[in-house]
PDB file of C-alpha atoms and ligand atoms in Angstrom:
ATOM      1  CA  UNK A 810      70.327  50.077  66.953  1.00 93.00           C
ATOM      2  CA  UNK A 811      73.111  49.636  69.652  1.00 98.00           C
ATOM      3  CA  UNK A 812      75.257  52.605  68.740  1.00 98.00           C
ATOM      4  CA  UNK A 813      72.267  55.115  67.686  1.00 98.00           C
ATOM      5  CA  UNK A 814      73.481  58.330  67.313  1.00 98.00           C
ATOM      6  CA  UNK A 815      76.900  57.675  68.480  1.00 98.00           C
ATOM      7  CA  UNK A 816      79.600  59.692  67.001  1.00 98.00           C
ATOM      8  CA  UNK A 817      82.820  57.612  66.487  1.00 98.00           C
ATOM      9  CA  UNK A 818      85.603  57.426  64.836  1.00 99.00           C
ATOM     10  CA  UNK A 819      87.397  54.605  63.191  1.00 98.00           C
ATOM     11  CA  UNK A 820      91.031  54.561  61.973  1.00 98.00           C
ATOM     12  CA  UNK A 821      92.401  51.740  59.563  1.00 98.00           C
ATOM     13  CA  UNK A 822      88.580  51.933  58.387  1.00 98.00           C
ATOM     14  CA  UNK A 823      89.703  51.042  54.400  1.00 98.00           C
ATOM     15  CA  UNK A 824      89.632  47.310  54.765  1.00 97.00           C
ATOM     16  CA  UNK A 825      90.022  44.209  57.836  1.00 98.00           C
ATOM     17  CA  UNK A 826      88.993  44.427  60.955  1.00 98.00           C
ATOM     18  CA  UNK A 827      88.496  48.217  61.039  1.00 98.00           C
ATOM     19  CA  UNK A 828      86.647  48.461  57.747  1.00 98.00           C
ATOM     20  CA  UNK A 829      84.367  45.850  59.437  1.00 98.00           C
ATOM     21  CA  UNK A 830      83.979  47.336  62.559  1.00 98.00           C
ATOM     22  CA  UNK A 831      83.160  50.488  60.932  1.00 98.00           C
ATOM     23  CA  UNK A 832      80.442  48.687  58.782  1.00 98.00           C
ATOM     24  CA  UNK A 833      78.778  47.234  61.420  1.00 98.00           C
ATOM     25  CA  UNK A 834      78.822  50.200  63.943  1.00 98.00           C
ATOM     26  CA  UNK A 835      76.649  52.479  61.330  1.00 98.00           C
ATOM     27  CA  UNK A 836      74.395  49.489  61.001  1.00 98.00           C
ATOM     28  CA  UNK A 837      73.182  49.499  64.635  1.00 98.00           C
ATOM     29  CA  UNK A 838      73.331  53.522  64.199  1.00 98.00           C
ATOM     30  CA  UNK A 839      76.409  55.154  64.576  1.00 98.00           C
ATOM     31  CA  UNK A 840      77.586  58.403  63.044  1.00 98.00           C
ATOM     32  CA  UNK A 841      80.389  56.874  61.450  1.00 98.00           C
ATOM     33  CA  UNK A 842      83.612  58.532  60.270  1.00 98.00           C
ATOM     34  CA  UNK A 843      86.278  56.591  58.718  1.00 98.00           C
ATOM     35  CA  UNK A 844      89.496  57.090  58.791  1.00 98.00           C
ATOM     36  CA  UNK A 845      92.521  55.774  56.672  1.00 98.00           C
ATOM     37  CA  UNK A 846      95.998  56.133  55.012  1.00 98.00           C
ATOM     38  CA  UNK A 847      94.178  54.417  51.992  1.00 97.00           C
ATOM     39  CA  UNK A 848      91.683  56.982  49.723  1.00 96.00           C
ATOM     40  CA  UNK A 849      91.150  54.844  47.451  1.00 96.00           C
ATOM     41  CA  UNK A 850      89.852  52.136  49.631  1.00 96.00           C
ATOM     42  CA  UNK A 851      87.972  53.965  51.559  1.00 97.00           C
ATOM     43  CA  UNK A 852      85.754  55.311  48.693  1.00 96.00           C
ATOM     44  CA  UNK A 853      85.363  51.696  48.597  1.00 95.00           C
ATOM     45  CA  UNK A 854      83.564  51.158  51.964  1.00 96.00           C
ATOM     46  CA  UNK A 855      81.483  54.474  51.062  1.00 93.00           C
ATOM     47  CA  UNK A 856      79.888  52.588  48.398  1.00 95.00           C
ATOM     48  CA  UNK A 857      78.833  49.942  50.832  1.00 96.00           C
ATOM     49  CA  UNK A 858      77.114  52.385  53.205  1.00 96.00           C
ATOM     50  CA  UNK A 859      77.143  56.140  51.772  1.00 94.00           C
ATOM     51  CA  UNK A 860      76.047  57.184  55.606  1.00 95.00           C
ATOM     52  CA  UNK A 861      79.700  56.840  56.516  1.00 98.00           C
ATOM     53  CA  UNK A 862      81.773  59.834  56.319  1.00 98.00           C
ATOM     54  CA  UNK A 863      85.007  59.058  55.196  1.00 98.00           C
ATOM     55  CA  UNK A 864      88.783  60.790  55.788  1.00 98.00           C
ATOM     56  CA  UNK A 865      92.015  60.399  54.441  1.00 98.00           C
ATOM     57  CA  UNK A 866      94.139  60.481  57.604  1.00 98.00           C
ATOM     58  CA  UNK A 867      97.418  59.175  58.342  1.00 98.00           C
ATOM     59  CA  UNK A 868      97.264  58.095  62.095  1.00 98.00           C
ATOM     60  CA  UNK A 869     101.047  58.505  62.713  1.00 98.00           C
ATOM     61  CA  UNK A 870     101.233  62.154  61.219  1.00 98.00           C
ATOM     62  CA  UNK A 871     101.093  64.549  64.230  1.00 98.00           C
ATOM     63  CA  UNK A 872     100.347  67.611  61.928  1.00 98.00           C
ATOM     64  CA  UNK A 873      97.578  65.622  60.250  1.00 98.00           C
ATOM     65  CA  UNK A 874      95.898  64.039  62.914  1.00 99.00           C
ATOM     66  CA  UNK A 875      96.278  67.874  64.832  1.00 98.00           C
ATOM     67  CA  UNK A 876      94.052  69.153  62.161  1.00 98.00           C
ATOM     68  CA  UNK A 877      91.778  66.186  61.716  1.00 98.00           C
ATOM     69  CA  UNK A 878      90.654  66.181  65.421  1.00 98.00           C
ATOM     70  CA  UNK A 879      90.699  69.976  65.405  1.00 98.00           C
ATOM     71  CA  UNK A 880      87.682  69.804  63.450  1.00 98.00           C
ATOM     72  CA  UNK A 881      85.880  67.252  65.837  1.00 98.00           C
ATOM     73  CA  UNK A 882      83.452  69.150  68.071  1.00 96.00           C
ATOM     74  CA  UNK A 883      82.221  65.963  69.813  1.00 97.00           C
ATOM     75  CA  UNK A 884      83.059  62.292  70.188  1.00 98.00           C
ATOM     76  CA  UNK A 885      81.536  58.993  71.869  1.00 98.00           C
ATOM     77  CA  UNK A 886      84.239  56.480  70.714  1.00 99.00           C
ATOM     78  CA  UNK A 887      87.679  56.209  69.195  1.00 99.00           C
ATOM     79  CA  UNK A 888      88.258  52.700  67.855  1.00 99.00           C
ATOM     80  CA  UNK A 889      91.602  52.872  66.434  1.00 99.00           C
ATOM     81  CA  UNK A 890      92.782  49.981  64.466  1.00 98.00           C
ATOM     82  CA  UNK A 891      95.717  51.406  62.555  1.00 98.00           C
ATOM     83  CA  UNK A 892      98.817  48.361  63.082  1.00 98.00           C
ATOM     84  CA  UNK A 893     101.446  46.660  61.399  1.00 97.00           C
ATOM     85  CA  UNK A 894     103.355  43.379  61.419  1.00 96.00           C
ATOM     86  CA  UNK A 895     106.788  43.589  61.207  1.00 97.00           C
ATOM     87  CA  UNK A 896     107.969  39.604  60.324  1.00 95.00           C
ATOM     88  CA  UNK A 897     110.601  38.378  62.298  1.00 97.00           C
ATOM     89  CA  UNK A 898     112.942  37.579  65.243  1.00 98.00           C
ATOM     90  CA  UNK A 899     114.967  40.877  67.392  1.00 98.00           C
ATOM     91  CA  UNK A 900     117.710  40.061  65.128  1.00 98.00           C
ATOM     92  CA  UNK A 901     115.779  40.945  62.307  1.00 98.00           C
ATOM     93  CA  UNK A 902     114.750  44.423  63.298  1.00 98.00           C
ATOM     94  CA  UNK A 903     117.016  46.757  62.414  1.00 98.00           C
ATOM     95  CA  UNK A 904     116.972  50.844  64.118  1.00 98.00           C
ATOM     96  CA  UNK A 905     114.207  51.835  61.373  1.00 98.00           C
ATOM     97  CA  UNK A 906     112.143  48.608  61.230  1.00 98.00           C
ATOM     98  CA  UNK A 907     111.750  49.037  65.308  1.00 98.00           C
ATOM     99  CA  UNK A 908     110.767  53.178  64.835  1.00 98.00           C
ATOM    100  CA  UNK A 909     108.589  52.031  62.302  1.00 98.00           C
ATOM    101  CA  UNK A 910     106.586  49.675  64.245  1.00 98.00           C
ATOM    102  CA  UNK A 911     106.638  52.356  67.137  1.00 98.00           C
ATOM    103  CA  UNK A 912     105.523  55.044  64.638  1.00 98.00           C
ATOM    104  CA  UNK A 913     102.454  52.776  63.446  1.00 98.00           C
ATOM    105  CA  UNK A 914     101.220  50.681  66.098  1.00 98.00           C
ATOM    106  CA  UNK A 915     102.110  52.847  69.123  1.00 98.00           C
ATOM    107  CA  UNK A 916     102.400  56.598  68.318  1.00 98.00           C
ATOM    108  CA  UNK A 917      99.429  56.132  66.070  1.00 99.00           C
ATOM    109  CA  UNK A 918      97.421  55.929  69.412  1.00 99.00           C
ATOM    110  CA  UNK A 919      99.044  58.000  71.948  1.00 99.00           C
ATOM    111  CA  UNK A 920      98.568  60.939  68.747  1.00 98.00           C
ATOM    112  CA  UNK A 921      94.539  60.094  68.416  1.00 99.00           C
ATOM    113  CA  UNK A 922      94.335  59.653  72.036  1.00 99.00           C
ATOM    114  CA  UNK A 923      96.019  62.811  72.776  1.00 98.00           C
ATOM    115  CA  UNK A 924      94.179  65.138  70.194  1.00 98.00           C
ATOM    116  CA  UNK A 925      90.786  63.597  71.204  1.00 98.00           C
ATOM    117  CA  UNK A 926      90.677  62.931  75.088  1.00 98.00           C
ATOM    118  CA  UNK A 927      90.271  66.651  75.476  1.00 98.00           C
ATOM    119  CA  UNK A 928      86.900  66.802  73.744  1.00 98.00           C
ATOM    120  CA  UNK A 929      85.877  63.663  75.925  1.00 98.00           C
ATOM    121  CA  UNK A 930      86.679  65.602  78.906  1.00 98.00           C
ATOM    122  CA  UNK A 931      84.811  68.335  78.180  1.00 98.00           C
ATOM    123  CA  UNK A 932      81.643  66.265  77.488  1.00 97.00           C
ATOM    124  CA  UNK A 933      81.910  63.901  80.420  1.00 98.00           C
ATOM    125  CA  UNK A 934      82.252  60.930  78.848  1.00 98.00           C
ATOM    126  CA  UNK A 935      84.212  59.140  76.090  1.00 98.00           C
ATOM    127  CA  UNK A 936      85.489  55.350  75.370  1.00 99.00           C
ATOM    128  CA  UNK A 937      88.378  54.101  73.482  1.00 99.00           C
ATOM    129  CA  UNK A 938      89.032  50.831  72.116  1.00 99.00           C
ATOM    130  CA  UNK A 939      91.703  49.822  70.627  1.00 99.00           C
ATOM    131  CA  UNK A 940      93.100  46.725  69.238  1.00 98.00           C
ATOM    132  CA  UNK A 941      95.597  45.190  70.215  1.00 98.00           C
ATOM    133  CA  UNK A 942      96.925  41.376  69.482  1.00 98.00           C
ATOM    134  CA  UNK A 943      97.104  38.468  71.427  1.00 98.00           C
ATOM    135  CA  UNK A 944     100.797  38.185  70.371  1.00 98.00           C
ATOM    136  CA  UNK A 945     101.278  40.499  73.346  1.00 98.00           C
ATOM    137  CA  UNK A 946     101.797  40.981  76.842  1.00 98.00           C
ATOM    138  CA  UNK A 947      99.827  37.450  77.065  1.00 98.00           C
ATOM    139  CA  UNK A 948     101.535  35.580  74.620  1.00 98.00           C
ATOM    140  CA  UNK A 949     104.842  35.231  72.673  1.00 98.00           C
ATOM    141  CA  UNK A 950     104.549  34.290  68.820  1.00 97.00           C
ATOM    142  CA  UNK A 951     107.334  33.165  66.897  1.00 96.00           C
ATOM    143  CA  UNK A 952     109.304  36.079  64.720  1.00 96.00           C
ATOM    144  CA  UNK A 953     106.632  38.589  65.564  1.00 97.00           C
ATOM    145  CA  UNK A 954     109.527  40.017  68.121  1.00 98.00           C
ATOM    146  CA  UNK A 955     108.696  44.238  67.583  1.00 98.00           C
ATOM    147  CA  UNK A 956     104.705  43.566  67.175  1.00 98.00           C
ATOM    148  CA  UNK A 957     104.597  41.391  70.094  1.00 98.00           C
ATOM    149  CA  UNK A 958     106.374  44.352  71.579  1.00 98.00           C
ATOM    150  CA  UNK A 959     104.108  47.074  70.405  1.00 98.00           C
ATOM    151  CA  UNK A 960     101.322  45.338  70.916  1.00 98.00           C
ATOM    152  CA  UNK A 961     102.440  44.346  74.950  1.00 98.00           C
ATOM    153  CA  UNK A 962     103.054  48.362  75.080  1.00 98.00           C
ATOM    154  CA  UNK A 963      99.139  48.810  73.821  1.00 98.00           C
ATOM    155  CA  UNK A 964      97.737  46.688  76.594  1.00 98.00           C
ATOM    156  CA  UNK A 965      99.814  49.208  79.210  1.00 98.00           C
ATOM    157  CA  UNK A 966      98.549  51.773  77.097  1.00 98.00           C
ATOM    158  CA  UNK A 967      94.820  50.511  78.002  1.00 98.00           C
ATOM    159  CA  UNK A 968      95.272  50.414  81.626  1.00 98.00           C
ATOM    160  CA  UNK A 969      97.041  53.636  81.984  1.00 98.00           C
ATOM    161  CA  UNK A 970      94.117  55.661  80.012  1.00 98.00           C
ATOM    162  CA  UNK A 971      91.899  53.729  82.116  1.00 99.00           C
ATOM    163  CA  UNK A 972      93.060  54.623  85.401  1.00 98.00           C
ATOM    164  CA  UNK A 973      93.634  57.548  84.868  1.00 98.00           C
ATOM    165  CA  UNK A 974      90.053  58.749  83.260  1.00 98.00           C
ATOM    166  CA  UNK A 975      87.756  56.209  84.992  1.00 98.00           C
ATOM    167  CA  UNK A 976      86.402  59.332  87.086  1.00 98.00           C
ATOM    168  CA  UNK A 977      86.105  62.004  84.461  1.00 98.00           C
ATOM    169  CA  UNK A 978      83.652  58.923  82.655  1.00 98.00           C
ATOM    170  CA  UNK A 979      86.188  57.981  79.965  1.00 98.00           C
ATOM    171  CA  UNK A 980      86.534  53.680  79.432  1.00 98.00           C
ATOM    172  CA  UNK A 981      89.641  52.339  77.577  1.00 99.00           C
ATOM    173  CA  UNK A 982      89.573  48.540  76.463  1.00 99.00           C
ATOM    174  CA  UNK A 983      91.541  46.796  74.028  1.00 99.00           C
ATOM    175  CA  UNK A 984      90.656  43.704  71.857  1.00 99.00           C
ATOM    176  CA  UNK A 985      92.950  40.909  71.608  1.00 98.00           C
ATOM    177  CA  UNK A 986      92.462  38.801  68.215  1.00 98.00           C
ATOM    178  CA  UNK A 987      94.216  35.665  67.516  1.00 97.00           C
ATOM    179  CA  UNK A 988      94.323  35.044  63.623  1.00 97.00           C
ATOM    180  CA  UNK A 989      91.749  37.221  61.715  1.00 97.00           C
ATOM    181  CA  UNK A 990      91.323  36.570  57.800  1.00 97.00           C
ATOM    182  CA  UNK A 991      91.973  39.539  57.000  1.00 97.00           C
ATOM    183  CA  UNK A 992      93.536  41.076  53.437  1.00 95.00           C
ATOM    184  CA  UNK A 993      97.153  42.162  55.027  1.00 94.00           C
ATOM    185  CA  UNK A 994      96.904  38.269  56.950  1.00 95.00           C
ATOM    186  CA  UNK A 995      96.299  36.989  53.558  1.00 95.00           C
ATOM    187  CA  UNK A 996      99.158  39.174  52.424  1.00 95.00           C
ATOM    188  CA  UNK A 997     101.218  37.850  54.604  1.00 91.00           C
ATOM    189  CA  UNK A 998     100.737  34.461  54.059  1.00 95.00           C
ATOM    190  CA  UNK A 999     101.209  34.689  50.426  1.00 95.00           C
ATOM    191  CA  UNK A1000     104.673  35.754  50.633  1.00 92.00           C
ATOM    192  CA  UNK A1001     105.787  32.400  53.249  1.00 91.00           C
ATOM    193  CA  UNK A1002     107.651  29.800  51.374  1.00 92.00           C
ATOM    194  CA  UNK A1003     105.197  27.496  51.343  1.00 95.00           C
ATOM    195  CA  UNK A1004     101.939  29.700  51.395  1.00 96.00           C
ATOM    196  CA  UNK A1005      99.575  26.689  51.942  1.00 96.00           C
ATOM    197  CA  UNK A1006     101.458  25.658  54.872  1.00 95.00           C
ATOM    198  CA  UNK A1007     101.725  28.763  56.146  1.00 94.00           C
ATOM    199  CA  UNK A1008      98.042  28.939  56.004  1.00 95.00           C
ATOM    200  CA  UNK A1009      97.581  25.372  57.789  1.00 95.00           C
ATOM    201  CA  UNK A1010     100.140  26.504  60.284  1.00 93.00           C
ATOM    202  CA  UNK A1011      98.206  29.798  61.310  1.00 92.00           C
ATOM    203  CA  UNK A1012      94.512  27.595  61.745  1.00 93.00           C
ATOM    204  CA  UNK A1013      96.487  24.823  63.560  1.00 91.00           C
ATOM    205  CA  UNK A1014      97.357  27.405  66.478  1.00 90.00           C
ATOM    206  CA  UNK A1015      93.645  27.681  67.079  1.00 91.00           C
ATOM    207  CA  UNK A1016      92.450  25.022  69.425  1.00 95.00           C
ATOM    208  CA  UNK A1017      89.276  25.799  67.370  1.00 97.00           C
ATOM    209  CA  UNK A1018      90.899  24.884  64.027  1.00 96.00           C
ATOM    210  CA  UNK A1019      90.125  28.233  62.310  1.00 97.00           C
ATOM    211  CA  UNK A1020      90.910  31.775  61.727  1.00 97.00           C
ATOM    212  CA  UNK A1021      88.451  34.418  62.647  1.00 98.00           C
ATOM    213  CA  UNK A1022      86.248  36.474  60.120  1.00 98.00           C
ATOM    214  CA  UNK A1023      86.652  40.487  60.352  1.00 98.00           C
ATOM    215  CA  UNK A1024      83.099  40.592  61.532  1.00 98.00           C
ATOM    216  CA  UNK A1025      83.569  38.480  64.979  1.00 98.00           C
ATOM    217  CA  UNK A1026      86.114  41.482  65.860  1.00 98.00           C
ATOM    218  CA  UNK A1027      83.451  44.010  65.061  1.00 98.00           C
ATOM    219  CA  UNK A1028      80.647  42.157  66.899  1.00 98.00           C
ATOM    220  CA  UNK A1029      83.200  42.449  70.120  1.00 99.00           C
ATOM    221  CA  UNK A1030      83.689  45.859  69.376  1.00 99.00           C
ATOM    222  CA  UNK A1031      80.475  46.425  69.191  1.00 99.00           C
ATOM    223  CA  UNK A1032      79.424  45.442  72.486  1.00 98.00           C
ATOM    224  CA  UNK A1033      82.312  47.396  73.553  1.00 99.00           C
ATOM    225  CA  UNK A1034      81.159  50.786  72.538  1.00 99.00           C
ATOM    226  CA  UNK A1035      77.621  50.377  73.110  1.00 98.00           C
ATOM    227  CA  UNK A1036      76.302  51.281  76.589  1.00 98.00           C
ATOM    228  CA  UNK A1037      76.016  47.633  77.462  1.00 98.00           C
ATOM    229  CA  UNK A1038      79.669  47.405  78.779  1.00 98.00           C
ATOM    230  CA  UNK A1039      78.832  50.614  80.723  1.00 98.00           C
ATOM    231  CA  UNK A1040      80.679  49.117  83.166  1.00 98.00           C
ATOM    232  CA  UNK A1041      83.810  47.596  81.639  1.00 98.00           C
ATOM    233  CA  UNK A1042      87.103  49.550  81.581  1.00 99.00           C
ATOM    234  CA  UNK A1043      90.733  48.958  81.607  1.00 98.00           C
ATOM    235  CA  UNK A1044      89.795  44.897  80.216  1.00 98.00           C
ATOM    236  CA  UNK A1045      92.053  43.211  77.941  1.00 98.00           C
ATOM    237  CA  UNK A1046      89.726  41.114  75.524  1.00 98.00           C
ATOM    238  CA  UNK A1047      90.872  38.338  73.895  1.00 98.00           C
ATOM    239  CA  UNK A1048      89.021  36.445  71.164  1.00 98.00           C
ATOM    240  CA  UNK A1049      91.354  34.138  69.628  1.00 97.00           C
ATOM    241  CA  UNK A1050      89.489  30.795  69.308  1.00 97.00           C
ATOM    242  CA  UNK A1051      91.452  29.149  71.989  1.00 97.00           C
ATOM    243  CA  UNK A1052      95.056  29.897  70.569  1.00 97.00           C
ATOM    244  CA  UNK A1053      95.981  31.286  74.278  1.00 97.00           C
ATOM    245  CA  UNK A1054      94.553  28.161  76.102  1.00 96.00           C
TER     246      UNK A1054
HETATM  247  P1  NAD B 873      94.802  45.286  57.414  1.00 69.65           P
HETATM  248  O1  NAD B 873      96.247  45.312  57.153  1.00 69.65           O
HETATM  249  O2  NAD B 873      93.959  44.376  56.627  1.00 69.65           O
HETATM  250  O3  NAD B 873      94.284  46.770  57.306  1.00 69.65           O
HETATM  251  C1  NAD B 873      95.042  47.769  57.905  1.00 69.65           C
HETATM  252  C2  NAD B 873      94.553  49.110  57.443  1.00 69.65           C
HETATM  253  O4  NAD B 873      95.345  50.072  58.128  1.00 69.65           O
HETATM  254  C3  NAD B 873      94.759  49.345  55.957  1.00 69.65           C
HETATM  255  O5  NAD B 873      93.549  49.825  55.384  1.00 69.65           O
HETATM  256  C4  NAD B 873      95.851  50.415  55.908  1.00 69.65           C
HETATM  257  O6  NAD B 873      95.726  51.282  54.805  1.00 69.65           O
HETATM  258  C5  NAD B 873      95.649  51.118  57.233  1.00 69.65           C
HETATM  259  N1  NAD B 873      96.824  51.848  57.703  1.00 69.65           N
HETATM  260  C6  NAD B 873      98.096  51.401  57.723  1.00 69.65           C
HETATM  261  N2  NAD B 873      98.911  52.355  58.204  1.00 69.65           N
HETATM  262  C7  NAD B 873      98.124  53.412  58.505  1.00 69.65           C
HETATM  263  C8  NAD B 873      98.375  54.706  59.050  1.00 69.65           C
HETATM  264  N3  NAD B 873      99.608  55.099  59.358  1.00 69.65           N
HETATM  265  N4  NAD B 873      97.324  55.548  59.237  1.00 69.65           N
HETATM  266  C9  NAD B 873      96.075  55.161  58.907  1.00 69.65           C
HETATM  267  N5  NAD B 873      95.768  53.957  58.388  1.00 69.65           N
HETATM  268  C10 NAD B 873      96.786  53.094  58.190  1.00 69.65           C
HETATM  269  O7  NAD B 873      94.668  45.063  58.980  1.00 69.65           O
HETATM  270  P2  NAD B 873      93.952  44.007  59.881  1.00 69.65           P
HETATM  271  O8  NAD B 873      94.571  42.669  59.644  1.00 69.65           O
HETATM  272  O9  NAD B 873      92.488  44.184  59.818  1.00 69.65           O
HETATM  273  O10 NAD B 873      94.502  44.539  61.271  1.00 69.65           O
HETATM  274  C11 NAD B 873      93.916  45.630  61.933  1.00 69.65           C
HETATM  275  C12 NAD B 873      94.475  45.658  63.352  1.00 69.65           C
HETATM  276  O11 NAD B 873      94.261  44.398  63.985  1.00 69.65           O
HETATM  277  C13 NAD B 873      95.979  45.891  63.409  1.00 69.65           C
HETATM  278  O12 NAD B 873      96.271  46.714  64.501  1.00 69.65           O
HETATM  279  C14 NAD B 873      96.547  44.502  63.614  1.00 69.65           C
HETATM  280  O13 NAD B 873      97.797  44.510  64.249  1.00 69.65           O
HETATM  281  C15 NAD B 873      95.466  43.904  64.499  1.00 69.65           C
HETATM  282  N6  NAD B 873      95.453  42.434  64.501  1.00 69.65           N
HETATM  283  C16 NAD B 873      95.259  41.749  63.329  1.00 69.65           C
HETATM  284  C17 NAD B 873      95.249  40.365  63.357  1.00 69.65           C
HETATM  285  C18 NAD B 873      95.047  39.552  62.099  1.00 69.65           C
HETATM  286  O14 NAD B 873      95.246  38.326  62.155  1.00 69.65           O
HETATM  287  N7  NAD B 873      94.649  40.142  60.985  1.00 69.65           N
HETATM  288  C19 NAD B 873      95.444  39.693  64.561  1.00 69.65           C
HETATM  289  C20 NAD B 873      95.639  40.421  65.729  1.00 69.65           C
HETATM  290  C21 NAD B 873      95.633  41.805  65.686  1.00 69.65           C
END
């Protein structure tokens, strides 16, 4: 029981990385509530553990996520997965593919961050992690141009919230995956040209030879919001089986 008693909140809870994390955080104890665009899906994770609370949010919806966090009295941790890949090279972002990918995997943060760092303040304490990609500031991936971009913006993101609230006892981290098998990964692989080489391509990258499960993520997030990493703020984790080596 790691997280017992903690109150946090998940976004992009209905399936991946975040519906993983938010699994695994109400099994060492957290007061889970779970967050997503998707209703349907997360009814689904409900079933699997009817201790989690679940909300229909949309994380890039100011008036939505105003009311949403209105109605949070306190909070421990905001791990906010909510992200999208946009395929392809600058050329291939037009004006509303690059607001899009602003909207979702930027905004989406600065809005939680904003509505919720007030009720961390006024408890002392509070820890935000969010995740990020190592298709980033550390490293540049082939036609992932406006997430690479996002994503490098997140890791800024990190450090500024960290500097600025390491006194008032707030931590901001971010986790850097590599490839994580995840249902929108397998999404995306399926459309490729050749989805089996697409797939061979993605595990080559690895230097371990193969992708990440949904539940590595969460065991790193874990650690992350429990008070072991008391003293860990403003870190850029990666965990990408050796694809940044
Ligand atoms: P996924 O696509 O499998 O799941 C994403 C979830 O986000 C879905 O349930 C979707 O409904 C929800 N969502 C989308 N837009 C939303 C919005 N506006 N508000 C609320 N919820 C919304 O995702 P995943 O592959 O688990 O990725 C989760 C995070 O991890 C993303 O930020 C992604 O960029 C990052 N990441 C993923 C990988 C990977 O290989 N899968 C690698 C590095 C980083």
């Amino acid at each position: 029981m790691r997280l017992k008693d903690k109150k946090i909140i998940v976004t992009a809870a209905a399936q991946g990385i975040g519906k993983a994390t938010a699994l695994q955080f109400a099994k060492e104890g957290a007061l889970v509530t779970a967050t997503d665009i998707n209703e349907e899906k997360l009814s689904d994770l409900q079933k699997e553990n009817s201790n989690i609370k679940i909300q229909q949010l949309d994380a890039t919806n100011k008036n939505a996520v105003e009311e949403f966090c209105s109605k949070v009295e306190t909070i421990d941790v905001l791990f906010h997965a909510v992200g999208f890949v946009h395929h392809g090279t600058l050329m291939d972002c037009n004006n509303d593919e690059f607001k899009r990918s602003i909207d979702v995997n930027i905004y989406s943060a600065y809005l939680m961050s904003y509505n919720l760092v007030p009720k961390m303040l006024n408890s002392g304490k509070g820890n935000i992690i969010v995740i990020s990609s190592a298709a980033s500031s550390v490293k540049g991936a082939p036609n992932r141009f406006i997430y690479g971009v996002t994503k490098a913006a997140l890791n800024g993101f990190v450090k500024a919230l960290a500097i600025d609230y390491v006194k008032q006892g707030i931590r901001c981290n971010a986790i850097l995956p590599g490839t994580v098998e995840t249902p929108s990964w397998q999404g995306r692989v399926n459309m490729a040209e050749d989805p089996k080489k697409a797939r061979e391509d993605f595990i080559a990258r690895q230097a371990m030879g193969r992708l990440a499960q949904p539940d590595e993520i969460a065991s790193l997030a874990t650690y992350l919001a429990s008070d072991e990493s008391d003293f860990v703020t403003g870190t850029l984790n990666l965990i990408d089986g050796g694809w940044t080596l």
